[in-house]
Amino acid sequence: MADVSMAAAMTGPRGAKPKKRLTGRNIMLYGTLLVVCLYYLLPLWVMVMTSLKGMPEVRMGNIFSPPVEITFQPWVKAWAEACTGLNCDGLSRGFWNSVVITVPSVILSIAIASVNGYALINWKFKGSDVFFTILIFGSFIPYQIMLYPIVILLREAGLYGSLWGLVLVHSVFGMPILTLLFRNYFSSIPEELFKAARVDGAGFWGIYFRIMLPMSLPIFVVALILQVTGIWNDFLFGVVYTKPDLYPMTVQLNNIVNSVQGVKEYNVNMAATLLTGLVPLVVYFVSGKLFVRGIAAGAVKG
Amino acid sequence: MSATTEAATPRTTSAARPRPRWTRNISAKIAAIPMIATALVIFLGGTIWTVVYSFTNSRLLPRTNFVGFDQYERLWETSRWLISIQNLMFYGVMSLVFTVTMGFVLAVLMDQKIRFEDTFRTIMLYPFALSFIVTGLVWQWILNPQFGIQGVVRDMGWTSFTFDPLNNPQTVLYGLLIAGLWQGTGFVMCLMLAGLRGIDEDIWKAARVDGIPTWKTYVVVIIPMMRPVFITTLVIVASGIIRLYDLVVAMTSGGPGGNASQVPAMYVYDYMFQAQNLGQGFAASTMMLLSVLIVLIPWAYLEFGGKKHG
Amino acid sequence: MGNSIEVRDLTLSFGSVSVLKNMNLNVEEGEFVVLLGPSGCGKSTLLNCLAGLLDITDGQIWIKEKNVTWSEPSERGIGMVFQSYALYPQMTVRGNLSFGLKNARVPQAEIDKRIARAAEILQIQPLLDRKPAALSGGQRQRVAIGRALVRDVDVFLFDEPLSNLDAKLRSELRVEIKRLHNALGNTMVYVTHDQIEALTLADRIAVMKGGVIQQLAEPLEIYNRPSNLFVAGFIGSPSMNFLKGRTVDGGRAFQFGSTKIDLAGYEGGAVLERDDAILGVRPEHITVSTTPLAGPSMPAEVEIDEHLGADSLLWLKAEGVNMSVRVPVEGRLPPGTKVHLGLDIPKASLFDAKTEQRI
């Protein structure tokens, strides 16, 4: 019996199954993906190419073609000379405004939200879940409905139009998603660790700083990425809660590009646009998978 | 094996200090004050405040002169508001349909154990890192009739070619859509891909043993299993669409022709902060809230209503 | 000897669900008490209440003659060892051991002394400067025990400390914990769902179910004289055989189907006539014979025989009821064999089917 089946096996297929690389399926698959990538990459290409051309070449040529003569003049102009209204000191002002807005906002919002998430998981008190539910619902509600009451609150506090007012607004609106992020992360840390620390006599802040924080650096990085891009990209709050000399980069960019006066300098506009997008792009390309984790956190069920 | 000697020590004898209930977890409660204040004062209080003041005739400053539904009647008689609503509905439906289908199809393609997955994902997702302002301005430039796609095709000899969505009231929303899809589809793709990856490998093995073709497995098995992912994605995308503002500001400023691409968020901003007609702004933002609740309540019901702890 | 732990009328409820019901428990100085029960019986909850990690709803907890009902966990004079070890991953073993002492502001010299002593007892000196990630499961659990040890407390609480270990390590550490208890003489409360651990370690076992202690007694007592049907069924593997029937002849015999079993020698002595009674006999208290036996016996048929190495299990059917009998390896019988079962009545247990209590 065994000999017969052995003989039969030797004549049939044997060993590794042959693999075909260029199947019709693969051509379709990679073809589609390449076309899609072209659509995604096109604007970046156009932005970079246009910003490196002189105005005459922009007028003459094709927006998709690379520059014949590379010039960095549009970048210099966008950074240091472009005009918004009466100010002609370029986007640099907006850039520094955005830096000054983003840094404290990111720190404050992450500090608050991480403590929130920690309290919600390990120190539940009566009603804590209710506040969290309101917070999550609040993140879906259009900001427009809360715009004006916040104006009043900030005015009462003497912060309306100031940097710190905007920092508070960013911390408030960053709270739902960040709290969710930290809450979900802390819930994955074994509760026994928290219990052990309590038996060891550590209190609320002791456990937060000595146990939780050192264990949660990855999620802090995720939150950092989320907040830096989110706050840098904000437009609405910048317009509503600050004065023109404090306008963040996005607002200033829009004012430069969409201003009606003067001749349109498309190369300068694209350089300015690219400059504004540079910070989030750098964050994005450096952070890689952590960025994906951050944005997916919003979709994770709480 | 002693039985409890209950009488030996009366219950009142207490070596520990008595604590009133509210002082338990006192540090946690203090630390949660920012969250509590945000939830109650800003999210809940602010919303209620705006809804209440939408029934007043506040103009430059909020006043408590209640006028019933006047603001709402005026709102629904304003052609700009009606156009805003129509625009948002059209844009919203198109955007939802396209982002979700394209996002899902891309996720399926990405899920075929392809090489360079990280590179493809990086390319598809980078627009999501950019602001709507940047997105809008780039596409405004690409869609520029003189130098953009239309200009390039005409220069190649097809002089009657027309592709100028942003300057035509009939097509301006498609122009916004092209930019919006570019910015957001990668995000949806990532959510969908996470959903696909979350499906048990054994399902695929079972389908393969049963001889079900791949496409059919997706349609019959995978999509129904991904229902929660689809719902969550729809809610996230939809609540983002209702807020649509920056993109329109950057691309068209609501034009052409004054209000062909107006959206509600723009209406609210203009009435609150430009036209000094707070009452109208409040009424319009209340309508926005209402529309979100229409999306949100059924979702919350589906998600949390049936069973506790989703 | 005084009581090391006293639980008085302890009740714990979450909303309308009460998890622990009016519980009383005394643990003597130096005693090793095991809380044993199926998952969800409240044994870990009780331990967390003792540790102060859960606020109780009503009642009192006394540790070392001190009412600690409202005290913080760190003020109760307890050390705790967890199932998942719960070592702080970012700290070295030394850091883990000293964390609690530093919080309590113990002088550094004293900390060093205590760590040295604990490390010697547990033989973890070479591991002191490693991070928990670099340790094996058994080593981690040793460190976790060390963390309780350095606190220099009289009461140790163990929350299923061996459940995450494989079978071989588990039995090794079990012996080690027993040795530790003998050496230190601390009071220990130990939660487990593993009855072997309970039977081997405990001075007394508290079998729990539904937030109530079903029986609190020495291991042999629990094994031989279970106080109710639940305890009888929970302890022992395979489970005790339960024969549903009634007592007849003024309580002198047990009627099981068509078989009448003489209860002579049952330790309860006078058993009244009851319509609903259950006779429980452990698998090792039944003898199997192919020939009729003298004394109480019943006919049965072998269905399956499982050999376990040291001995062998016969699964039989008697009067339509499945029974298991432990026999020596040479006593194995092929399926289908007709046999007679002899019951060791003095070691059997009789229960009232309604109250489920031992008669």
Tab-separated table of N, CA and C in Angstrom, chain A residues 7 15 24 26 28 32-33 76 83 85 95-96 122-123 126 160 187 203-204 207 217 225 242 251 282 297:
chain	number	residue	atom	x	y	z
A	7	ALA	N	4.898	5.822	-5.024
A	7	ALA	CA	5.202	5.898	-6.445
A	7	ALA	C	4.321	6.928	-7.132
A	15	GLY	N	7.211	19.365	-4.326
A	15	GLY	CA	8.019	20.502	-3.903
A	15	GLY	C	7.237	21.805	-3.912
A	24	GLY	N	-1.893	38.751	-14.194
A	24	GLY	CA	-2.808	39.838	-14.555
A	24	GLY	C	-3.287	40.563	-13.316
A	26	ASN	N	-1.736	41.006	-10.470
A	26	ASN	CA	-0.727	41.904	-9.926
A	26	ASN	C	-0.585	43.173	-10.755
A	28	MET	N	-2.897	44.636	-12.535
A	28	MET	CA	-4.055	45.470	-12.191
A	28	MET	C	-3.846	46.152	-10.846
A	32	THR	N	-3.270	50.105	-10.553
A	32	THR	CA	-4.251	50.979	-9.896
A	32	THR	C	-3.589	51.804	-8.807
A	33	LEU	N	-2.797	51.129	-7.969
A	33	LEU	CA	-2.164	51.843	-6.863
A	33	LEU	C	-1.234	52.936	-7.374
A	76	VAL	N	12.171	83.163	-0.763
A	76	VAL	CA	12.656	84.300	0.019
A	76	VAL	C	11.549	85.332	0.169
A	83	CYS	N	3.107	90.520	1.316
A	83	CYS	CA	2.299	91.496	2.049
A	83	CYS	C	0.944	90.944	2.441
A	85	GLY	N	-2.239	93.046	3.904
A	85	GLY	CA	-2.635	94.395	4.308
A	85	GLY	C	-1.449	95.329	4.217
A	95	PHE	N	4.618	82.380	10.845
A	95	PHE	CA	5.322	81.183	11.285
A	95	PHE	C	5.632	81.259	12.770
A	96	TRP	N	6.233	82.399	13.168
A	96	TRP	CA	6.589	82.521	14.588
A	96	TRP	C	5.351	82.593	15.462
A	122	ASN	N	-8.188	55.075	36.460
A	122	ASN	CA	-7.737	54.541	37.740
A	122	ASN	C	-8.381	55.182	38.959
A	123	TRP	N	-8.952	56.336	38.796
A	123	TRP	CA	-9.528	57.018	39.954
A	123	TRP	C	-10.959	57.427	39.667
A	126	LYS	N	-17.729	59.386	41.243
A	126	LYS	CA	-19.119	59.478	40.816
A	126	LYS	C	-19.259	60.542	39.733
A	160	TYR	N	-9.375	87.599	25.674
A	160	TYR	CA	-9.856	87.606	24.297
A	160	TYR	C	-8.849	88.341	23.395
A	187	SER	N	-6.020	52.247	29.896
A	187	SER	CA	-6.831	51.080	30.230
A	187	SER	C	-6.125	49.799	29.809
A	203	GLY	N	0.615	57.974	45.876
A	203	GLY	CA	-0.693	58.627	45.736
A	203	GLY	C	-1.000	58.954	44.288
A	204	PHE	N	-2.018	59.794	44.084
A	204	PHE	CA	-2.484	60.149	42.736
A	204	PHE	C	-1.339	60.633	41.857
A	207	ILE	N	1.752	58.057	41.489
A	207	ILE	CA	1.542	56.982	40.521
A	207	ILE	C	1.589	57.543	39.101
A	217	LEU	N	5.318	56.652	27.228
A	217	LEU	CA	5.965	57.585	26.306
A	217	LEU	C	5.459	57.449	24.866
A	225	ILE	N	2.171	64.347	18.058
A	225	ILE	CA	2.020	64.432	16.609
A	225	ILE	C	0.634	64.967	16.255
A	242	THR	N	-7.929	85.541	17.784
A	242	THR	CA	-6.726	86.368	17.890
A	242	THR	C	-6.877	87.635	17.059
A	251	VAL	N	-3.787	81.463	8.635
A	251	VAL	CA	-4.617	82.638	8.374
A	251	VAL	C	-3.841	83.626	7.517
A	282	VAL	N	6.750	67.598	7.729
A	282	VAL	CA	7.951	67.050	8.377
A	282	VAL	C	7.538	66.133	9.523
A	297	ALA	N	-6.807	56.534	16.421
A	297	ALA	CA	-7.295	56.549	17.801
A	297	ALA	C	-8.690	57.145	17.885
